[in-house]
XYZ file of C-alpha atoms in Angstrom:
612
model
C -10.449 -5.494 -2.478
C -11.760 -7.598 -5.670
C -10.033 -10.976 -6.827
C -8.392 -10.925 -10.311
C -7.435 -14.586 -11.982
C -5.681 -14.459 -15.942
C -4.615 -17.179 -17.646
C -2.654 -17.908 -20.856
C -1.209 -20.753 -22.200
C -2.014 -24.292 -23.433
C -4.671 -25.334 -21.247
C -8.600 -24.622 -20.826
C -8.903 -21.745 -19.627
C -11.728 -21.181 -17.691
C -11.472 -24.196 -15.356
C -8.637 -22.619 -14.080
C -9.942 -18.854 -13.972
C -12.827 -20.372 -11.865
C -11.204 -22.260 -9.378
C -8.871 -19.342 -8.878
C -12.175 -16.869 -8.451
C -13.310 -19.276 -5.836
C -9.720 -19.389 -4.081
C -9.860 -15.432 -3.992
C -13.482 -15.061 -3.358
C -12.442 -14.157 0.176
C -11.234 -10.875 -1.269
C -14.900 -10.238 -2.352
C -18.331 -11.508 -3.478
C -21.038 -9.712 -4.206
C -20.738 -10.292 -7.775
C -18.554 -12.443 -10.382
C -17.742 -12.878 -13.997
C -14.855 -13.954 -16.578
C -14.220 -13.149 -19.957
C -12.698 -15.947 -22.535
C -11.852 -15.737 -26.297
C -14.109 -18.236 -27.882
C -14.827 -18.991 -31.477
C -12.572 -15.669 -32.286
C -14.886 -13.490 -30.373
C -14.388 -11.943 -26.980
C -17.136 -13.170 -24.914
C -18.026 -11.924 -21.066
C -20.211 -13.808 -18.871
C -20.908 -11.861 -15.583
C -23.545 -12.079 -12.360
C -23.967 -10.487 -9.780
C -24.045 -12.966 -6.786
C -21.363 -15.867 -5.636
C -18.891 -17.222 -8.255
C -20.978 -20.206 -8.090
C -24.019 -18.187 -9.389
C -21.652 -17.538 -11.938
C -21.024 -20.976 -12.860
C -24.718 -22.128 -12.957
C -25.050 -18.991 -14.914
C -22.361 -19.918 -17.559
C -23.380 -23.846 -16.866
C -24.396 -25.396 -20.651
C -21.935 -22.442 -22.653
C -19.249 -23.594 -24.613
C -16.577 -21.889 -22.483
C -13.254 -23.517 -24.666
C -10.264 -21.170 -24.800
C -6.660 -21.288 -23.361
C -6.652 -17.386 -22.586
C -8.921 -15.765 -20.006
C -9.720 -13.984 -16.927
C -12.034 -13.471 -14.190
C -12.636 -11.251 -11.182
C -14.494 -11.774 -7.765
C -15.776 -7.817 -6.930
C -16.452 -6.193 -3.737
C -18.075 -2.963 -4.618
C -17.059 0.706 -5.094
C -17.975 2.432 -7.509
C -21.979 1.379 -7.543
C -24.194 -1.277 -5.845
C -23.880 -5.545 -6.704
C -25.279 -6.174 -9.895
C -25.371 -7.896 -13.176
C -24.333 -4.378 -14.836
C -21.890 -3.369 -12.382
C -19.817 -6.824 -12.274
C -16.968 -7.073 -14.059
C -15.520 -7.360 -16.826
C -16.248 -3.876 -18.161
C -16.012 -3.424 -21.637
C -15.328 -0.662 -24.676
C -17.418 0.867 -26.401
C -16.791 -0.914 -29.704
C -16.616 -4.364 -27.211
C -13.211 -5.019 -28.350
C -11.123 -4.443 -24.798
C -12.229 -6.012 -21.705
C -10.880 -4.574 -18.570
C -11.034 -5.978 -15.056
C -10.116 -3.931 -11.938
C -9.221 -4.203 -8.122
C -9.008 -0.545 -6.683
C -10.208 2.847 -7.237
C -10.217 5.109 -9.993
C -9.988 8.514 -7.885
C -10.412 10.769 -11.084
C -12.673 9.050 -12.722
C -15.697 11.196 -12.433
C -13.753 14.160 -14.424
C -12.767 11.572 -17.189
C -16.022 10.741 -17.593
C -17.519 13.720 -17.653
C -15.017 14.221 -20.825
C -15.645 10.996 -22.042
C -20.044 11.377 -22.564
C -19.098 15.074 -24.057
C -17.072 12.931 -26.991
C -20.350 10.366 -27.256
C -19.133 7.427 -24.921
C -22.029 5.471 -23.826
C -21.551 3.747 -20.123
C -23.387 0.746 -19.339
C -22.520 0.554 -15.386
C -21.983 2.841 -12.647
C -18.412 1.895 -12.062
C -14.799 3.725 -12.400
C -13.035 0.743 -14.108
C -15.647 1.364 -16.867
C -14.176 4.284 -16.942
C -10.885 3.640 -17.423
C -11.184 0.822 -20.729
C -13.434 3.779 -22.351
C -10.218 5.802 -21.581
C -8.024 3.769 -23.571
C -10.382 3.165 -26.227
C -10.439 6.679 -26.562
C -7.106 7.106 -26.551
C -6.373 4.636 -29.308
C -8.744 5.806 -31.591
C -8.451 8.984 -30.862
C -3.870 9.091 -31.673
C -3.527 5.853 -33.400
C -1.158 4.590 -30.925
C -0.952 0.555 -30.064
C -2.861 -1.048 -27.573
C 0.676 -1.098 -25.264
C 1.357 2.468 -25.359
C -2.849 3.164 -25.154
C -2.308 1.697 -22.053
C 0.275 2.960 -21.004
C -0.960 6.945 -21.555
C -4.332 5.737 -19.747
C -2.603 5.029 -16.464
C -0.186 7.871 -16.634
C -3.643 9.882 -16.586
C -5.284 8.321 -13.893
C -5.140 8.789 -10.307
C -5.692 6.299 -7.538
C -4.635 2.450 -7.243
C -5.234 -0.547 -9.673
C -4.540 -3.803 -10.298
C -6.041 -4.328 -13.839
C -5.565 -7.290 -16.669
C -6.729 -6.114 -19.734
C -7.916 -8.442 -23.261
C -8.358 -7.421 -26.822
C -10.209 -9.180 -29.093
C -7.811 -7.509 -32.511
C -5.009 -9.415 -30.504
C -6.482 -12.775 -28.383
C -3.094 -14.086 -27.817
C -2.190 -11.143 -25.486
C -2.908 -10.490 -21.918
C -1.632 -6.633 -20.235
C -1.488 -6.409 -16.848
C -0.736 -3.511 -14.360
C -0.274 -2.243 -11.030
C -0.656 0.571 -8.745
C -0.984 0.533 -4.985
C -3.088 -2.773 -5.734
C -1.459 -6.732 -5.173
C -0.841 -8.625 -8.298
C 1.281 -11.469 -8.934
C 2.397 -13.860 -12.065
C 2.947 -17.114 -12.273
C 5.691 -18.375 -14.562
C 4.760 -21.899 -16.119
C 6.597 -23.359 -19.390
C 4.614 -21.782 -22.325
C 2.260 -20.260 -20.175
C 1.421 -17.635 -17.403
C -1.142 -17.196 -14.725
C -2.353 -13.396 -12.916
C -3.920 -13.169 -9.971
C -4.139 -11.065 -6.732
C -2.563 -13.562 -4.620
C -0.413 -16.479 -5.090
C -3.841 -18.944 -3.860
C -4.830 -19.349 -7.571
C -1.294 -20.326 -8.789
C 0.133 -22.412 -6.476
C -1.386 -25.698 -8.622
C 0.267 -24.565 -11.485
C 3.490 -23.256 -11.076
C 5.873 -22.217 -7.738
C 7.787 -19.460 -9.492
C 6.248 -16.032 -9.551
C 6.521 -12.437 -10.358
C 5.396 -9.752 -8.225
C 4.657 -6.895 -9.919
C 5.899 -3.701 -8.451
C 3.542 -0.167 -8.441
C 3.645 1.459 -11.710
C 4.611 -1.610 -13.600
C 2.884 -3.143 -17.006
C 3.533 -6.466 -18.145
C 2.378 -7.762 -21.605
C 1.945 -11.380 -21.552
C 2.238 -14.211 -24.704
C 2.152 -17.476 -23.904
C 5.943 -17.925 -25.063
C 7.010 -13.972 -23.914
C 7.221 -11.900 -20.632
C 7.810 -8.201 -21.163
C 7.837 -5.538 -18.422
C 7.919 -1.599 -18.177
C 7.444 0.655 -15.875
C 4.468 3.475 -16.936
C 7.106 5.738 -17.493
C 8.302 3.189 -20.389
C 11.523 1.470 -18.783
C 12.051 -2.388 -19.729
C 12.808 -4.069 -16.393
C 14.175 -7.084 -15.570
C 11.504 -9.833 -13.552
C 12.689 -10.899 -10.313
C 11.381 -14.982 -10.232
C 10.404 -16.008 -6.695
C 9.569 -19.317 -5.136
C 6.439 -19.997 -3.723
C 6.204 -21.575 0.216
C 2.743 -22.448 0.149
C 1.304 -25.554 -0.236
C -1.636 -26.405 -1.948
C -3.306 -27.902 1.145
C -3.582 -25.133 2.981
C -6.026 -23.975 0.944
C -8.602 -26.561 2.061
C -10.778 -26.964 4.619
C -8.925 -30.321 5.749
C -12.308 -31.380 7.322
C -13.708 -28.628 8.843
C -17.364 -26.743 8.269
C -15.366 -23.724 7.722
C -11.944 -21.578 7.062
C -12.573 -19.949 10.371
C -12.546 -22.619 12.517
C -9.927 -24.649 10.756
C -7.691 -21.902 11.326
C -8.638 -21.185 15.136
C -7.461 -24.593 15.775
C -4.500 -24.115 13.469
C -3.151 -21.492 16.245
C -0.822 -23.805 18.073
C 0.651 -24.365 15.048
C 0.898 -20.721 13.595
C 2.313 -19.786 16.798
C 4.744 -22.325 16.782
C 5.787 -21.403 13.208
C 6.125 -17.722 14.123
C 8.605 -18.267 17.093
C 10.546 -20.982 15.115
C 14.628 -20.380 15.480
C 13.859 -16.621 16.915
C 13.886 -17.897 20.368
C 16.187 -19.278 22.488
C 15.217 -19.791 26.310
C 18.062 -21.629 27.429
C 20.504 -18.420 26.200
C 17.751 -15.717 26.991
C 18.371 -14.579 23.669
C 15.796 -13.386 21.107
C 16.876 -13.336 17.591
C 15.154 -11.513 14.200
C 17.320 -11.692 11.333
C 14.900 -9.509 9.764
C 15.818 -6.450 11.863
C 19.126 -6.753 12.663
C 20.624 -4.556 10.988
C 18.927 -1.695 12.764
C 19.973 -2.985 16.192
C 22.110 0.318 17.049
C 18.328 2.531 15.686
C 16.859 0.336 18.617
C 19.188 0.905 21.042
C 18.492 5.053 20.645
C 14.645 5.430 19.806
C 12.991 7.529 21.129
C 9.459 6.717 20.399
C 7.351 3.878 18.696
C 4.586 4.462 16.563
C 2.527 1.374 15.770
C -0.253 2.142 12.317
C -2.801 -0.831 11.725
C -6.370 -1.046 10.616
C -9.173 -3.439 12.494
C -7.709 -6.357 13.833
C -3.993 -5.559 13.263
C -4.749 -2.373 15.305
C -5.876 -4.218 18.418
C -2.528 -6.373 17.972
C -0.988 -2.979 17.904
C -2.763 -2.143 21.240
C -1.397 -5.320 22.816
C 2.460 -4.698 21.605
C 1.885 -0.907 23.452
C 1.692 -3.049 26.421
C 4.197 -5.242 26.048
C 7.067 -2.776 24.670
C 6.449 -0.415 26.802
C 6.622 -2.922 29.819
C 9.291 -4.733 28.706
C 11.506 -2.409 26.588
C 10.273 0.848 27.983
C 9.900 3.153 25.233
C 7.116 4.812 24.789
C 4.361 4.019 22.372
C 1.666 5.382 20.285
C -0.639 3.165 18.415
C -2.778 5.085 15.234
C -5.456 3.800 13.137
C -3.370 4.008 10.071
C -6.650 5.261 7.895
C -6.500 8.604 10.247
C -2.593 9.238 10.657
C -1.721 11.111 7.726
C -4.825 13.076 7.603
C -3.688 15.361 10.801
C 0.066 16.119 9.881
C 1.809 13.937 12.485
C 4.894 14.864 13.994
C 7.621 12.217 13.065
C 11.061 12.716 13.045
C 14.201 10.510 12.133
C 14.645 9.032 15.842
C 11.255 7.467 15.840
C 10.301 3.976 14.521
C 6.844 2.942 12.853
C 5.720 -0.642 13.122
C 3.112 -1.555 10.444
C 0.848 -4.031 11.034
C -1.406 -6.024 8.371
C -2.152 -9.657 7.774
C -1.930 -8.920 3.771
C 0.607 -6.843 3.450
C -1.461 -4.609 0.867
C -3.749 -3.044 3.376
C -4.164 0.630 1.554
C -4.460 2.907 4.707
C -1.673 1.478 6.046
C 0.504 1.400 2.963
C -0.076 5.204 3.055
C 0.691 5.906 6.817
C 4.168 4.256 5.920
C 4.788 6.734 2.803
C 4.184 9.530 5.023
C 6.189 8.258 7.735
C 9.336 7.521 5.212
C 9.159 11.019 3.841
C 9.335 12.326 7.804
C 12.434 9.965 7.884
C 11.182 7.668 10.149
C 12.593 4.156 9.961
C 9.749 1.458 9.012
C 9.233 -2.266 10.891
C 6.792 -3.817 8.951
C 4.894 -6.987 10.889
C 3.377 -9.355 8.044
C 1.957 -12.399 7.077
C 2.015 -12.524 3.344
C 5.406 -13.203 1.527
C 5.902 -10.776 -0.685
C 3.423 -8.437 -0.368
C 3.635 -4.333 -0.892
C 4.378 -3.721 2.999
C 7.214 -5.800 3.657
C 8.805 -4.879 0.242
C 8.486 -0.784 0.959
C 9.466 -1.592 4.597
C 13.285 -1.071 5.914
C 13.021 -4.724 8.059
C 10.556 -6.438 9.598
C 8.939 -9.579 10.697
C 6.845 -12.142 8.688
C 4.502 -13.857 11.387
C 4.694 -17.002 9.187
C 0.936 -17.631 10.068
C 0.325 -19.684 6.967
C -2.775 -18.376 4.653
C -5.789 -17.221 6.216
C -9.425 -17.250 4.255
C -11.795 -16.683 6.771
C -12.538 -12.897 6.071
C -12.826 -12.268 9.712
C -8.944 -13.143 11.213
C -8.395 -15.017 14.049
C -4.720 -16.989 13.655
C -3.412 -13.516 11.951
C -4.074 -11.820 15.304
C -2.699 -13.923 17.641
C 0.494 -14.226 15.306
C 0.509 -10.591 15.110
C 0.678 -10.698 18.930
C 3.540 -13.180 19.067
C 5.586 -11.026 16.624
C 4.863 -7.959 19.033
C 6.163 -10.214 21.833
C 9.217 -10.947 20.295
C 10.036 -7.392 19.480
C 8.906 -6.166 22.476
C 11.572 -9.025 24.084
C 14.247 -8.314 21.199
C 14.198 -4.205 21.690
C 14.548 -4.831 25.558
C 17.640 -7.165 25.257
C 19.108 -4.341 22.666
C 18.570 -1.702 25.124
C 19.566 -3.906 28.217
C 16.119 -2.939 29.880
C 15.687 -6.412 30.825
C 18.159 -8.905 32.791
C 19.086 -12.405 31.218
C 17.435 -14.343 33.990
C 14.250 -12.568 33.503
C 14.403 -12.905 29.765
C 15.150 -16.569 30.203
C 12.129 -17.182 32.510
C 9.830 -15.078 29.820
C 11.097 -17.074 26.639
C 10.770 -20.223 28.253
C 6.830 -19.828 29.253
C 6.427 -18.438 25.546
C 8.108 -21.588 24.677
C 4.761 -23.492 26.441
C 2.252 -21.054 24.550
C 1.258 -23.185 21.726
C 0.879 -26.451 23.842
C -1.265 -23.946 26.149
C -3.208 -22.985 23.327
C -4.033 -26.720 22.441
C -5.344 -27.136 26.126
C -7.744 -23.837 25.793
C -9.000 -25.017 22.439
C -10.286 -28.066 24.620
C -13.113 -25.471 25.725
C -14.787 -25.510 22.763
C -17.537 -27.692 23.587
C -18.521 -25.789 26.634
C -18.496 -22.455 24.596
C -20.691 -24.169 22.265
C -23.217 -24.682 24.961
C -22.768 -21.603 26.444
C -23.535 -19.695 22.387
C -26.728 -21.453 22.589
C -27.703 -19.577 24.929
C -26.752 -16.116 23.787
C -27.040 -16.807 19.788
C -30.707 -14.674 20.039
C -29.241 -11.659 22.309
C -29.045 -8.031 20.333
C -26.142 -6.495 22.194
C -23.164 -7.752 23.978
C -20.341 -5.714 25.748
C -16.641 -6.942 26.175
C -14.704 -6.074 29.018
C -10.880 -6.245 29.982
C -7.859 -4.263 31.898
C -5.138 -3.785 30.853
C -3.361 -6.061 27.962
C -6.892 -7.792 28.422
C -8.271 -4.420 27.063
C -7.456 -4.946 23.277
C -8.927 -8.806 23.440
C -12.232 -7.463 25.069
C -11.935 -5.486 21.260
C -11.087 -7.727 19.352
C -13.931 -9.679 20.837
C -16.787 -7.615 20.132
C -15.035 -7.358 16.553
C -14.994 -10.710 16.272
C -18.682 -10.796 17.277
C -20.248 -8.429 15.244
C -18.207 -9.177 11.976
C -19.609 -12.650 11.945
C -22.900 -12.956 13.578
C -24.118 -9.319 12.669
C -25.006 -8.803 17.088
C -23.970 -5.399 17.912
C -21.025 -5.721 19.936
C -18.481 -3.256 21.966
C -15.169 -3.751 23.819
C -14.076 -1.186 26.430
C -12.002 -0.849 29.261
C -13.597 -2.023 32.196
C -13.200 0.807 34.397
C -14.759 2.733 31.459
C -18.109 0.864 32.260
C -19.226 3.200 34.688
C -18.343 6.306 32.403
C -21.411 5.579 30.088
C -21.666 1.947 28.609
C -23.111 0.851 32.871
C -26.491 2.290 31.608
C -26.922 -0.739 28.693
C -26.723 -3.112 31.283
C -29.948 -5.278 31.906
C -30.748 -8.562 31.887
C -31.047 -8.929 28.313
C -27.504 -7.942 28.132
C -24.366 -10.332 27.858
C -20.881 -9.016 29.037
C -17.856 -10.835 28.374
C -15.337 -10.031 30.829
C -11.699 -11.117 30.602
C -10.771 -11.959 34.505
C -7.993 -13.874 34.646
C -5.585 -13.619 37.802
C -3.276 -10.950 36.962
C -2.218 -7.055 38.545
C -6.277 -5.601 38.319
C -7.940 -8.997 39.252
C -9.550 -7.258 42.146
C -10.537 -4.431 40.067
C -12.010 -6.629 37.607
C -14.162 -8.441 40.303
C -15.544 -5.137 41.349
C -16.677 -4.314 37.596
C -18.339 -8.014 37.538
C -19.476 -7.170 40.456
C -21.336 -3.855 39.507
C -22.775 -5.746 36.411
C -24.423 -8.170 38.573
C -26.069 -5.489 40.630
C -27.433 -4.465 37.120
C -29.132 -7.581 36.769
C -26.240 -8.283 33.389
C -25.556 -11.874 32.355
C -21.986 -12.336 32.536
C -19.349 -14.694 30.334
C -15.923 -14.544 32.253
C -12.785 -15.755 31.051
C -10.820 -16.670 34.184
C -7.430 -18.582 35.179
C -8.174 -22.669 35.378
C -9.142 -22.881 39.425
C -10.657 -20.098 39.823
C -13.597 -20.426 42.130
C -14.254 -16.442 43.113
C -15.079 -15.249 39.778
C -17.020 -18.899 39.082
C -19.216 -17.706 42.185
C -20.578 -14.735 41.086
C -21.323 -15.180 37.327
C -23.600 -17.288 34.913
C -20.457 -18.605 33.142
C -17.000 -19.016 33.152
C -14.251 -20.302 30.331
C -11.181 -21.498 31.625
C -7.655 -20.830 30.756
C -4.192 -22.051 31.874
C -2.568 -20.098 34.124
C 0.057 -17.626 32.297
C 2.053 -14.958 33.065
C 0.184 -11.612 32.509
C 2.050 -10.658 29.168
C 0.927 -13.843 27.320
C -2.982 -13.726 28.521
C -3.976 -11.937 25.218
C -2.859 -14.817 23.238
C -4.871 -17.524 25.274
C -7.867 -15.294 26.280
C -8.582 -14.591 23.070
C -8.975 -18.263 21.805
C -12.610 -18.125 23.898
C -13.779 -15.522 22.022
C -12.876 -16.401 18.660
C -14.950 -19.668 19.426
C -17.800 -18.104 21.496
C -18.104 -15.753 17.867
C -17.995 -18.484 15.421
C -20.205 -20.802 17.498
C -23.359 -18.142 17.708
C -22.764 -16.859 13.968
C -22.918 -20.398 12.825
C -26.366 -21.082 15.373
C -27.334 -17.769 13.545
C -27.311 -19.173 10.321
C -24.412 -16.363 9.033
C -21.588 -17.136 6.734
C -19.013 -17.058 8.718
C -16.309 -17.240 6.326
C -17.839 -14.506 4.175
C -19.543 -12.259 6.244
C -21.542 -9.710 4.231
C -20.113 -6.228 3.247
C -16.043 -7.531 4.456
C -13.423 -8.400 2.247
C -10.301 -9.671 3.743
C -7.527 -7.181 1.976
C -8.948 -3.662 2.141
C -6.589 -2.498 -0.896
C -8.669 0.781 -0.802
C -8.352 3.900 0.870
């Protein structure tokens, strides 16, 4: 979950490893540091802190050199500090290692490691792993390359790891396992990093490296092998993103620039799949598995966190729509209680990144069962849409706020249009019906546009809760996963301990929180359980609870009987998640913000949980 930035080639290095650390600092940052070859020695400079501690660290050091590196960590393997920051180091100082992942076996190689005389000067497993090498080298006389190469075949667990030697400056190794890492091809130079964010300045054409891959990197030379020592030949892709997406464009922060760029990703995600005139729904990505659709017989959907409560909102919508059934799994749990998958069943996986660990396992497990794999995906390129049979990008556009709010909602559109394309397969829903469905999903953006118009009134409305403790979401139904993702939203940002539950659940436990000095967020909009939901409101106010409901525009019943209400447009009861939650998303970033919180980087989150 750490940010890795190399660099080699004809320029200055370290401007360019910096800005890339702050472009992938959403991936972690508790501590920073780089490592250059200057004045022909290999220097490291690290901190624990933001990368712009780093900077004023470094700030006055002659940092000139056209080959470096850099990494952004979210901890592991011990707590943020100066020691534990990377790079790590050899013993002798002359490799320099930097890491994103875990070292599984790393305790047992170190054990071996002190019993030789290795000396450790942090707490971490990637420590572990250039003493390793060292070892190795010394130890059989082999090169650096096939040092490396041994090292990795003894390890267990996932990496993403760029490695310098100061006996050979003009070098930079690079490998993979289960971790993201990508390479951008310039003219007489290259540039690593976790993520195409850092690159995208310098060069559209990049590598992804595939697991168990090494690449050795000269500034004129490209050479890769697999661990098992295979030569293979680089596939050279074109970067879609654009440079500007990567700013703020005039907002206080990533998260609210890209809640208001919702209409947009929306818009982007249904582009030429939909076609309400025809009632026809169309994913190139999956079409070759039309006749596996036609005959499932069950769906399993595996997420983590937010992709998980998308996953909860697809249940609804397939099963309503297409009507087969489905299970949704927190992907970090599936393969831990030996599932029963067979070839007839189908696996969605769900993950903004496309490198989410947990995930990337449930999806091993389910291939070996014989299941066929959907993956649902934001991020070109990535692990999951690459070990996936088909699947759906959401075309969402890059997202940097740690905490994701235009990920879900495109996650939700995706499930929509599956949910609408597996239906038409299996003829489980007429053409006229379809047509009147696509053609309201057709409005959703321009609906979306009209609910961000709220967002002054939720601002009011946060001042008045930014101080409370507690808060409780509530919803029925489809509404159930949004009262979730909610409280999520809630608690990532502005650290208020939050929980979403059914609403008939309330009075199975949660009903005895409820006091004045508790908020509940209800999601009431006028759809199959309004009634029902007016009785839960009502038993909150009979508990003396402050209530927040989101309701249908007009609605004067619910407005009657509560302390506030946020309006919506009126929608059809399959596309309420994808308005309803556009409140909440605001109602979190507007009381984080009054908190004083960093909303983009909340503390303890990193937005690609590459490990298990």
């Amino acid at each position: 979950m750490c940010g890795i930035v190399g660099y080699i080639g004809y320029r200055d290095a370290y401007p360019i490893v910096i800005k890339g650390l702050h472009r992938l600092e959403y991936r972690g940052y508790d501590s920073a540091g780089v490592a250059i070859f200057n004045e022909n020695n290999l220097k490291v400079y690290k901190k624990a802190g933001k990368v712009s501690d780093l900077e004023n660290f470094i700030a006055g050091i002659d940092t000139k050199s056209t080959v470096g590196m850099g990494h952004t960590r979210w901890a592991t393997h011990g707590a943020p500090s100066d020691r534990n920051s990377h790079p790590h180091s050899s013993g002798d100082r002359k490799l320099t290692i930097i890491h994103n992942g875990i070292i599984e076996n790393y305790s047992s190689i170190k054990e071996a490691l002190l019993e030789k005389g290795h000396v450790f000067s942090s707490d971490t497993d990637t420590e572990v792993l250039i003493h390793l090498i060292e070892d190795i080298q010394k130890e059989t006389g082999l090169d650096l390359h096939e040092s490396v190469r041994v090292a990795l075949n003894r390890v267990v667990g996932a990496y993403a790891i760029v490695i310098m030697s100061a006996d050979d400056p003009d070098q930079l190794i690079a490998a993979r396992k289960g971790s993201p890492m990508v390479i951008g091809v310039g003219k007489g130079e290259y540039f690593i990093a976790s993520d195409a964010t850092p690159i995208v300045e310098y060069t559209k054409n990049v590598i992804y490296l595939n697991d168990n891959e090494i690449a050795y990197i000269r500034r004129d030379d490209l050479l890769i092998k697999t661990i098992d020592n295979t030569v293979q030949t680089p596939y050279i892709q074109k970067l879609e993103l654009q440079l500007e997406m990567l700013e703020k464009g005039g907002y206080d922060h990533f998260m609210l620039k890209e809640i208001y760029e919702q209409p947009r990703s929306i818009l982007n995600c249904l582009r030429g799949r939909i076609y309400p005139e025809q009632g026809k729904v169309q994913l190139g990505g999956v079409k070759e598995y039309t006749e596996k659709l036609k005959n499932v017989d069950r769906i399993i959907i595996v997420a983590c966190g937010t992709s998980w409560h998308a996953g909860l909102v697809g249940e609804y919508l397939i099963e309503e729509y297409a009507r087969v059934p489905v299970e949704v799994e927190y992907a970090s749990e599936f393969r831990y209680r030996n599932p029963i998958i067979t070839e007839k069943d189908l696996v969605i996986a769900i993950s903004q990144s496309g490198e989410t660990a947990d995930t990337m396992a449930a999806i091993e497990l389910a291939k070996e069962k014989g299941a066929t794999i959907f993956g649902i995906c934001n991020v070109v390129g990535a692990s999951i849409p690459r070990i996936s049979h088909a699947g759906v990008y959401t075309h969402a556009g890059p997202e940097i706020g740690v905490a994701s709010t235009k990920a879900f909602t495109a996650q939700v559109t995706a499930l929509t249009l599956m949910a609408f394309y597996i239906a038409q397969q299996r003829g489980a829903i007429t053409e006229s019906k379809l047509i009147e469905h696509l053609t309201e999903l057709n409005t959703i953006p321009s609906l979306i546009e009209e609910t961000l118009k709220t967002n002054e009134h939720i601002k009011r409305i946060s001042e008045e809760y930014k101080s409370a403790s507690n808060c409780l979401f509530l919803g029925r139904g489809s509404s159930f996963p949004v009262a979730l993702e909610g409280a999520l939203k809630l608690k990532e940002i502005s650290y208020i301990h939050a929980e979403g539950y059914p609403a008939a659940e309330m009075k199975h436990g949660p009903i005895a929180l409820i006091d004045e000095d508790m908020p509940v967020v209800f999601i009431a909009t006028q759809n199959s359980s309004y009634e029902k939901v007016i009785s839960n409101i009502q038993e909150v106010r009979a508990r003396g609870g402050n209530v927040i409901a989101i309701v249908t525009e007009g609605d004067v019943t619910v407005k009657n009987m509560v302390e506030h209400v946020i309006e919506i447009p009126q929608v059809s009861e399959a596309f309420v998640p994808l308005l309803a939650t556009i409140p909440l998303q605001l109602l979190s970033y507007h009381i984080a913000v009054m908190r004083g919180c960093n909303v983009d980087q909340p503390r303890n989150l990193a937005k690609s949980v590459t490990v298990e």
